[in-house]
PDB file of N, CA and C in Angstrom:
ATOM      1  N   MET A   1     -38.528  11.279   4.569  1.00 42.00           N
ATOM      2  CA  MET A   1     -37.281  12.047   4.450  1.00 42.00           C
ATOM      3  C   MET A   1     -36.285  11.781   5.630  1.00 42.00           C
ATOM      4  N   GLY A   2     -36.839  11.559   6.837  1.00 42.00           N
ATOM      5  CA  GLY A   2     -36.030  11.234   7.950  1.00 42.00           C
ATOM      6  C   GLY A   2     -35.251   9.957   7.752  1.00 42.00           C
ATOM      7  N   LEU A   3     -35.965   8.929   7.210  1.00 43.00           N
ATOM      8  CA  LEU A   3     -35.233   7.695   6.900  1.00 43.00           C
ATOM      9  C   LEU A   3     -34.167   7.796   5.920  1.00 43.00           C
ATOM     10  N   GLN A   4     -34.337   8.640   4.903  1.00 45.00           N
ATOM     11  CA  GLN A   4     -33.268   8.898   3.784  1.00 45.00           C
ATOM     12  C   GLN A   4     -32.080   9.522   4.547  1.00 45.00           C
ATOM     13  N   LYS A   5     -32.287  10.509   5.419  1.00 44.00           N
ATOM     14  CA  LYS A   5     -31.214  11.224   6.116  1.00 44.00           C
ATOM     15  C   LYS A   5     -30.396  10.166   6.929  1.00 44.00           C
ATOM     16  N   THR A   6     -31.134   9.301   7.595  1.00 44.00           N
ATOM     17  CA  THR A   6     -30.440   8.357   8.510  1.00 44.00           C
ATOM     18  C   THR A   6     -29.621   7.426   7.620  1.00 44.00           C
ATOM     19  N   TRP A   7     -30.179   6.978   6.467  1.00 44.00           N
ATOM     20  CA  TRP A   7     -29.463   6.080   5.592  1.00 44.00           C
ATOM     21  C   TRP A   7     -28.229   6.695   5.022  1.00 44.00           C
ATOM     22  N   CYS A   8     -28.314   8.027   4.735  1.00 46.00           N
ATOM     23  CA  CYS A   8     -27.153   8.688   4.175  1.00 46.00           C
ATOM     24  C   CYS A   8     -26.066   8.852   5.195  1.00 46.00           C
ATOM     25  N   ARG A   9     -26.503   9.141   6.448  1.00 49.00           N
ATOM     26  CA  ARG A   9     -25.471   9.297   7.506  1.00 49.00           C
ATOM     27  C   ARG A   9     -24.845   7.934   7.780  1.00 49.00           C
ATOM     28  N   PHE A  10     -25.617   6.790   7.649  1.00 48.00           N
ATOM     29  CA  PHE A  10     -25.059   5.500   7.956  1.00 48.00           C
ATOM     30  C   PHE A  10     -24.088   5.178   6.768  1.00 48.00           C
ATOM     31  N   LYS A  11     -24.404   5.504   5.533  1.00 49.00           N
ATOM     32  CA  LYS A  11     -23.613   5.245   4.385  1.00 49.00           C
ATOM     33  C   LYS A  11     -22.244   5.989   4.543  1.00 49.00           C
ATOM     34  N   VAL A  12     -22.354   7.211   4.930  1.00 48.00           N
ATOM     35  CA  VAL A  12     -21.026   7.991   5.057  1.00 48.00           C
ATOM     36  C   VAL A  12     -20.136   7.349   6.161  1.00 48.00           C
ATOM     37  N   LEU A  13     -20.762   7.026   7.366  1.00 46.00           N
ATOM     38  CA  LEU A  13     -19.973   6.413   8.256  1.00 46.00           C
ATOM     39  C   LEU A  13     -19.334   5.106   7.919  1.00 46.00           C
ATOM     40  N   HIS A  14     -20.139   4.310   7.208  1.00 47.00           N
ATOM     41  CA  HIS A  14     -19.673   3.032   6.677  1.00 47.00           C
ATOM     42  C   HIS A  14     -18.423   3.202   5.758  1.00 47.00           C
ATOM     43  N   ILE A  15     -18.530   4.210   4.859  1.00 47.00           N
ATOM     44  CA  ILE A  15     -17.470   4.493   3.940  1.00 47.00           C
ATOM     45  C   ILE A  15     -16.177   4.896   4.733  1.00 47.00           C
ATOM     46  N   ILE A  16     -16.327   5.629   5.709  1.00 47.00           N
ATOM     47  CA  ILE A  16     -15.248   6.134   6.519  1.00 47.00           C
ATOM     48  C   ILE A  16     -14.530   4.977   7.241  1.00 47.00           C
ATOM     49  N   LYS A  17     -15.300   3.931   7.750  1.00 49.00           N
ATOM     50  CA  LYS A  17     -14.766   2.808   8.377  1.00 49.00           C
ATOM     51  C   LYS A  17     -13.985   2.002   7.378  1.00 49.00           C
ATOM     52  N   ILE A  18     -14.419   1.839   6.169  1.00 53.00           N
ATOM     53  CA  ILE A  18     -13.744   1.023   5.167  1.00 53.00           C
ATOM     54  C   ILE A  18     -12.448   1.603   4.768  1.00 53.00           C
ATOM     55  N   SER A  19     -12.264   2.923   4.832  1.00 63.00           N
ATOM     56  CA  SER A  19     -11.072   3.483   4.283  1.00 63.00           C
ATOM     57  C   SER A  19      -9.831   3.223   5.228  1.00 63.00           C
ATOM     58  N   MET A  20     -10.077   2.668   6.441  1.00 80.00           N
ATOM     59  CA  MET A  20      -9.004   2.399   7.312  1.00 80.00           C
ATOM     60  C   MET A  20      -8.366   1.116   6.871  1.00 80.00           C
ATOM     61  N   TYR A  21      -7.113   0.989   7.058  1.00 87.00           N
ATOM     62  CA  TYR A  21      -6.331  -0.298   6.719  1.00 87.00           C
ATOM     63  C   TYR A  21      -5.662  -0.801   7.912  1.00 87.00           C
ATOM     64  N   ILE A  22      -5.716  -2.063   8.230  1.00 87.00           N
ATOM     65  CA  ILE A  22      -5.083  -2.701   9.371  1.00 87.00           C
ATOM     66  C   ILE A  22      -4.127  -3.864   8.849  1.00 87.00           C
ATOM     67  N   ASP A  23      -2.917  -3.758   9.135  1.00 86.00           N
ATOM     68  CA  ASP A  23      -1.966  -4.707   8.660  1.00 86.00           C
ATOM     69  C   ASP A  23      -1.981  -6.024   9.482  1.00 86.00           C
ATOM     70  N   ALA A  24      -1.219  -6.983   9.204  1.00 86.00           N
ATOM     71  CA  ALA A  24      -1.124  -8.339   9.802  1.00 86.00           C
ATOM     72  C   ALA A  24      -0.784  -8.210  11.264  1.00 86.00           C
ATOM     73  N   GLU A  25       0.002  -7.182  11.663  1.00 88.00           N
ATOM     74  CA  GLU A  25       0.416  -7.043  13.024  1.00 88.00           C
ATOM     75  C   GLU A  25      -0.577  -6.245  13.820  1.00 88.00           C
ATOM     76  N   GLY A  26      -1.673  -5.767  13.167  1.00 90.00           N
ATOM     77  CA  GLY A  26      -2.649  -4.982  13.842  1.00 90.00           C
ATOM     78  C   GLY A  26      -2.427  -3.466  13.856  1.00 90.00           C
ATOM     79  N   ARG A  27      -1.381  -3.019  13.206  1.00 91.00           N
ATOM     80  CA  ARG A  27      -1.167  -1.531  13.078  1.00 91.00           C
ATOM     81  C   ARG A  27      -2.226  -0.932  12.187  1.00 91.00           C
ATOM     82  N   LYS A  28      -2.732   0.129  12.540  1.00 91.00           N
ATOM     83  CA  LYS A  28      -3.761   0.873  11.727  1.00 91.00           C
ATOM     84  C   LYS A  28      -3.280   1.980  10.941  1.00 91.00           C
ATOM     85  N   TYR A  29      -3.773   2.113   9.724  1.00 91.00           N
ATOM     86  CA  TYR A  29      -3.319   3.222   8.834  1.00 91.00           C
ATOM     87  C   TYR A  29      -4.580   3.844   8.287  1.00 91.00           C
ATOM     88  N   LYS A  30      -4.515   5.082   7.956  1.00 90.00           N
ATOM     89  CA  LYS A  30      -5.680   5.839   7.483  1.00 90.00           C
ATOM     90  C   LYS A  30      -6.188   5.231   6.097  1.00 90.00           C
ATOM     91  N   SER A  31      -5.225   4.648   5.380  1.00 89.00           N
ATOM     92  CA  SER A  31      -5.590   4.175   4.047  1.00 89.00           C
ATOM     93  C   SER A  31      -4.622   3.123   3.584  1.00 89.00           C
ATOM     94  N   TYR A  32      -4.950   2.337   2.556  1.00 90.00           N
ATOM     95  CA  TYR A  32      -4.076   1.323   1.968  1.00 90.00           C
ATOM     96  C   TYR A  32      -2.770   2.078   1.524  1.00 90.00           C
ATOM     97  N   GLU A  33      -2.921   3.170   0.894  1.00 92.00           N
ATOM     98  CA  GLU A  33      -1.737   3.945   0.350  1.00 92.00           C
ATOM     99  C   GLU A  33      -0.866   4.269   1.481  1.00 92.00           C
ATOM    100  N   GLU A  34      -1.365   4.736   2.664  1.00 94.00           N
ATOM    101  CA  GLU A  34      -0.445   5.033   3.763  1.00 94.00           C
ATOM    102  C   GLU A  34       0.267   3.755   4.240  1.00 94.00           C
ATOM    103  N   TYR A  35      -0.341   2.658   4.254  1.00 93.00           N
ATOM    104  CA  TYR A  35       0.312   1.370   4.617  1.00 93.00           C
ATOM    105  C   TYR A  35       1.371   1.022   3.655  1.00 93.00           C
ATOM    106  N   VAL A  36       1.027   1.117   2.343  1.00 95.00           N
ATOM    107  CA  VAL A  36       2.035   0.733   1.342  1.00 95.00           C
ATOM    108  C   VAL A  36       3.325   1.646   1.373  1.00 95.00           C
ATOM    109  N   ASN A  37       3.148   2.834   1.747  1.00 96.00           N
ATOM    110  CA  ASN A  37       4.308   3.737   1.929  1.00 96.00           C
ATOM    111  C   ASN A  37       4.832   3.904   3.251  1.00 96.00           C
ATOM    112  N   SER A  38       4.406   2.979   4.193  1.00 95.00           N
ATOM    113  CA  SER A  38       4.907   3.048   5.580  1.00 95.00           C
ATOM    114  C   SER A  38       6.309   2.569   5.715  1.00 95.00           C
ATOM    115  N   PRO A  39       7.060   3.082   6.666  1.00 92.00           N
ATOM    116  CA  PRO A  39       8.373   2.578   6.995  1.00 92.00           C
ATOM    117  C   PRO A  39       8.399   1.324   7.676  1.00 92.00           C
ATOM    118  N   ASP A  40       7.202   0.867   8.130  1.00 88.00           N
ATOM    119  CA  ASP A  40       7.013  -0.344   9.004  1.00 88.00           C
ATOM    120  C   ASP A  40       7.074  -1.574   8.056  1.00 88.00           C
ATOM    121  N   LEU A  41       7.095  -1.512   6.715  1.00 91.00           N
ATOM    122  CA  LEU A  41       7.059  -2.692   5.924  1.00 91.00           C
ATOM    123  C   LEU A  41       8.405  -3.437   5.848  1.00 91.00           C
ATOM    124  N   ASP A  42       8.333  -4.753   5.850  1.00 89.00           N
ATOM    125  CA  ASP A  42       9.567  -5.496   5.672  1.00 89.00           C
ATOM    126  C   ASP A  42      10.129  -5.307   4.308  1.00 89.00           C
ATOM    127  N   LEU A  43      11.406  -5.463   4.217  1.00 90.00           N
ATOM    128  CA  LEU A  43      12.184  -5.122   2.944  1.00 90.00           C
ATOM    129  C   LEU A  43      11.634  -5.854   1.770  1.00 90.00           C
ATOM    130  N   ASP A  44      11.215  -7.159   1.902  1.00 90.00           N
ATOM    131  CA  ASP A  44      10.703  -7.874   0.853  1.00 90.00           C
ATOM    132  C   ASP A  44       9.329  -7.266   0.326  1.00 90.00           C
ATOM    133  N   LEU A  45       8.566  -6.755   1.222  1.00 91.00           N
ATOM    134  CA  LEU A  45       7.404  -6.076   0.790  1.00 91.00           C
ATOM    135  C   LEU A  45       7.541  -4.830   0.197  1.00 91.00           C
ATOM    136  N   ILE A  46       8.611  -4.166   0.660  1.00 94.00           N
ATOM    137  CA  ILE A  46       9.020  -2.864   0.033  1.00 94.00           C
ATOM    138  C   ILE A  46       9.420  -3.129  -1.440  1.00 94.00           C
ATOM    139  N   TYR A  47      10.226  -4.098  -1.666  1.00 93.00           N
ATOM    140  CA  TYR A  47      10.608  -4.471  -3.067  1.00 93.00           C
ATOM    141  C   TYR A  47       9.373  -4.850  -3.897  1.00 93.00           C
ATOM    142  N   ALA A  48       8.495  -5.719  -3.259  1.00 93.00           N
ATOM    143  CA  ALA A  48       7.326  -6.047  -4.124  1.00 93.00           C
ATOM    144  C   ALA A  48       6.446  -4.899  -4.417  1.00 93.00           C
ATOM    145  N   LYS A  49       6.218  -3.962  -3.466  1.00 95.00           N
ATOM    146  CA  LYS A  49       5.369  -2.734  -3.745  1.00 95.00           C
ATOM    147  C   LYS A  49       6.019  -1.858  -4.722  1.00 95.00           C
ATOM    148  N   LEU A  50       7.391  -1.669  -4.638  1.00 96.00           N
ATOM    149  CA  LEU A  50       8.073  -0.849  -5.611  1.00 96.00           C
ATOM    150  C   LEU A  50       7.925  -1.498  -7.001  1.00 96.00           C
ATOM    151  N   TRP A  51       8.104  -2.763  -7.127  1.00 94.00           N
ATOM    152  CA  TRP A  51       8.037  -3.491  -8.316  1.00 94.00           C
ATOM    153  C   TRP A  51       6.668  -3.256  -9.032  1.00 94.00           C
ATOM    154  N   SER A  52       5.553  -3.354  -8.176  1.00 94.00           N
ATOM    155  CA  SER A  52       4.210  -3.266  -8.712  1.00 94.00           C
ATOM    156  C   SER A  52       3.836  -1.884  -8.980  1.00 94.00           C
ATOM    157  N   GLY A  53       4.623  -0.903  -8.469  1.00 95.00           N
ATOM    158  CA  GLY A  53       4.288   0.532  -8.635  1.00 95.00           C
ATOM    159  C   GLY A  53       3.337   1.098  -7.574  1.00 95.00           C
ATOM    160  N   GLU A  54       2.979   0.203  -6.613  1.00 95.00           N
ATOM    161  CA  GLU A  54       2.068   0.628  -5.497  1.00 95.00           C
ATOM    162  C   GLU A  54       2.808   1.577  -4.507  1.00 95.00           C
ATOM    163  N   ARG A  55       4.078   1.432  -4.345  1.00 96.00           N
ATOM    164  CA  ARG A  55       4.846   2.245  -3.377  1.00 96.00           C
ATOM    165  C   ARG A  55       5.607   3.350  -4.077  1.00 96.00           C
ATOM    166  N   THR A  56       5.577   4.598  -3.541  1.00 96.00           N
ATOM    167  CA  THR A  56       6.422   5.652  -4.001  1.00 96.00           C
ATOM    168  C   THR A  56       7.753   5.540  -3.175  1.00 96.00           C
ATOM    169  N   PRO A  57       8.875   5.587  -3.875  1.00 97.00           N
ATOM    170  CA  PRO A  57      10.172   5.529  -3.130  1.00 97.00           C
ATOM    171  C   PRO A  57      10.205   6.591  -2.102  1.00 97.00           C
ATOM    172  N   GLN A  58      10.633   6.155  -0.862  1.00 96.00           N
ATOM    173  CA  GLN A  58      10.532   7.089   0.285  1.00 96.00           C
ATOM    174  C   GLN A  58      11.935   7.772   0.642  1.00 96.00           C
ATOM    175  N   ASN A  59      12.988   7.314  -0.038  1.00 96.00           N
ATOM    176  CA  ASN A  59      14.389   7.799   0.230  1.00 96.00           C
ATOM    177  C   ASN A  59      15.332   7.509  -0.853  1.00 96.00           C
ATOM    178  N   LYS A  60      16.584   7.957  -0.767  1.00 97.00           N
ATOM    179  CA  LYS A  60      17.517   7.756  -1.811  1.00 97.00           C
ATOM    180  C   LYS A  60      17.630   6.233  -2.201  1.00 97.00           C
ATOM    181  N   ARG A  61      17.875   5.435  -1.042  1.00 96.00           N
ATOM    182  CA  ARG A  61      18.074   3.994  -1.275  1.00 96.00           C
ATOM    183  C   ARG A  61      16.902   3.394  -2.115  1.00 96.00           C
ATOM    184  N   GLU A  62      15.614   3.764  -1.703  1.00 96.00           N
ATOM    185  CA  GLU A  62      14.519   3.145  -2.443  1.00 96.00           C
ATOM    186  C   GLU A  62      14.405   3.652  -3.820  1.00 96.00           C
ATOM    187  N   ARG A  63      14.917   4.894  -4.095  1.00 97.00           N
ATOM    188  CA  ARG A  63      14.885   5.366  -5.482  1.00 97.00           C
ATOM    189  C   ARG A  63      15.822   4.531  -6.302  1.00 97.00           C
ATOM    190  N   GLU A  64      17.068   4.169  -5.703  1.00 97.00           N
ATOM    191  CA  GLU A  64      18.012   3.339  -6.363  1.00 97.00           C
ATOM    192  C   GLU A  64      17.403   1.931  -6.611  1.00 97.00           C
ATOM    193  N   ILE A  65      16.810   1.354  -5.565  1.00 95.00           N
ATOM    194  CA  ILE A  65      16.151   0.126  -5.756  1.00 95.00           C
ATOM    195  C   ILE A  65      15.065   0.140  -6.845  1.00 95.00           C
ATOM    196  N   LYS A  66      14.269   1.180  -6.933  1.00 96.00           N
ATOM    197  CA  LYS A  66      13.212   1.340  -7.964  1.00 96.00           C
ATOM    198  C   LYS A  66      13.858   1.338  -9.366  1.00 96.00           C
ATOM    199  N   MET A  67      15.003   2.096  -9.496  1.00 96.00           N
ATOM    200  CA  MET A  67      15.724   2.090 -10.712  1.00 96.00           C
ATOM    201  C   MET A  67      16.244   0.722 -11.189  1.00 96.00           C
ATOM    202  N   GLU A  68      16.766  -0.013 -10.243  1.00 95.00           N
ATOM    203  CA  GLU A  68      17.250  -1.341 -10.491  1.00 95.00           C
ATOM    204  C   GLU A  68      16.071  -2.257 -10.967  1.00 95.00           C
ATOM    205  N   LEU A  69      14.913  -2.155 -10.245  1.00 95.00           N
ATOM    206  CA  LEU A  69      13.758  -2.976 -10.513  1.00 95.00           C
ATOM    207  C   LEU A  69      13.222  -2.545 -11.967  1.00 95.00           C
ATOM    208  N   ASP A  70      13.216  -1.299 -12.235  1.00 96.00           N
ATOM    209  CA  ASP A  70      12.745  -0.892 -13.621  1.00 96.00           C
ATOM    210  C   ASP A  70      13.680  -1.423 -14.741  1.00 96.00           C
ATOM    211  N   ASP A  71      14.921  -1.458 -14.434  1.00 96.00           N
ATOM    212  CA  ASP A  71      15.905  -2.028 -15.355  1.00 96.00           C
ATOM    213  C   ASP A  71      15.643  -3.513 -15.558  1.00 96.00           C
ATOM    214  N   MET A  72      15.304  -4.145 -14.454  1.00 94.00           N
ATOM    215  CA  MET A  72      15.074  -5.641 -14.500  1.00 94.00           C
ATOM    216  C   MET A  72      13.700  -5.810 -15.429  1.00 94.00           C
ATOM    217  N   LYS A  73      12.776  -4.981 -15.186  1.00 94.00           N
ATOM    218  CA  LYS A  73      11.516  -5.162 -15.922  1.00 94.00           C
ATOM    219  C   LYS A  73      11.765  -4.895 -17.362  1.00 94.00           C
ATOM    220  N   SER A  74      12.531  -3.925 -17.764  1.00 95.00           N
ATOM    221  CA  SER A  74      12.801  -3.578 -19.183  1.00 95.00           C
ATOM    222  C   SER A  74      13.573  -4.735 -19.790  1.00 95.00           C
ATOM    223  N   LEU A  75      14.300  -5.572 -19.101  1.00 95.00           N
ATOM    224  CA  LEU A  75      14.962  -6.723 -19.600  1.00 95.00           C
ATOM    225  C   LEU A  75      14.100  -7.981 -19.596  1.00 95.00           C
ATOM    226  N   GLY A  76      12.861  -7.785 -19.189  1.00 95.00           N
ATOM    227  CA  GLY A  76      11.919  -8.931 -19.225  1.00 95.00           C
ATOM    228  C   GLY A  76      12.114  -9.906 -17.990  1.00 95.00           C
ATOM    229  N   MET A  77      12.834  -9.391 -17.041  1.00 93.00           N
ATOM    230  CA  MET A  77      13.126 -10.256 -15.823  1.00 93.00           C
ATOM    231  C   MET A  77      11.899 -10.223 -14.940  1.00 93.00           C
ATOM    232  N   LYS A  78      11.836 -11.172 -14.026  1.00 91.00           N
ATOM    233  CA  LYS A  78      10.774 -11.271 -13.093  1.00 91.00           C
ATOM    234  C   LYS A  78      11.297 -11.092 -11.726  1.00 91.00           C
ATOM    235  N   LEU A  79      10.530 -10.476 -10.788  1.00 88.00           N
ATOM    236  CA  LEU A  79      11.089 -10.350  -9.321  1.00 88.00           C
ATOM    237  C   LEU A  79      10.582 -11.641  -8.629  1.00 88.00           C
ATOM    238  N   GLU A  80      11.579 -12.270  -7.948  1.00 86.00           N
ATOM    239  CA  GLU A  80      11.381 -13.425  -7.198  1.00 86.00           C
ATOM    240  C   GLU A  80      11.715 -13.132  -5.727  1.00 86.00           C
ATOM    241  N   LEU A  81      10.717 -13.213  -4.780  1.00 79.00           N
ATOM    242  CA  LEU A  81      10.911 -13.033  -3.410  1.00 79.00           C
ATOM    243  C   LEU A  81      10.461 -14.223  -2.705  1.00 79.00           C
ATOM    244  N   ASN A  82      11.183 -14.422  -1.539  1.00 75.00           N
ATOM    245  CA  ASN A  82      10.835 -15.586  -0.671  1.00 75.00           C
ATOM    246  C   ASN A  82      10.259 -15.017   0.578  1.00 75.00           C
ATOM    247  N   PHE A  83       8.977 -15.249   0.805  1.00 66.00           N
ATOM    248  CA  PHE A  83       8.293 -14.655   1.976  1.00 66.00           C
ATOM    249  C   PHE A  83       8.198 -15.587   3.129  1.00 66.00           C
ATOM    250  N   GLU A  84       9.111 -16.576   3.272  1.00 66.00           N
ATOM    251  CA  GLU A  84       9.119 -17.573   4.358  1.00 66.00           C
ATOM    252  C   GLU A  84       9.849 -17.020   5.556  1.00 66.00           C
TER     253      GLU A  84
END
């Protein structure tokens, strides 16, 4: 029984560690969702995440961008971004 308790405790700690997200610059977020909705993202990533539906618009400008992107999708257009 002691071994099982230790395993469960390890499993819970392991799950907690996995839930943290670290971006390319080394900034830490509590979750991937927090990262995706962060104001730290570059504009091209904001567009990409809004397009994919991963990001919730964070302000009036992003709501306008999301509406434009949704219109593009409805017309069958594709989003093209240059990440260079």
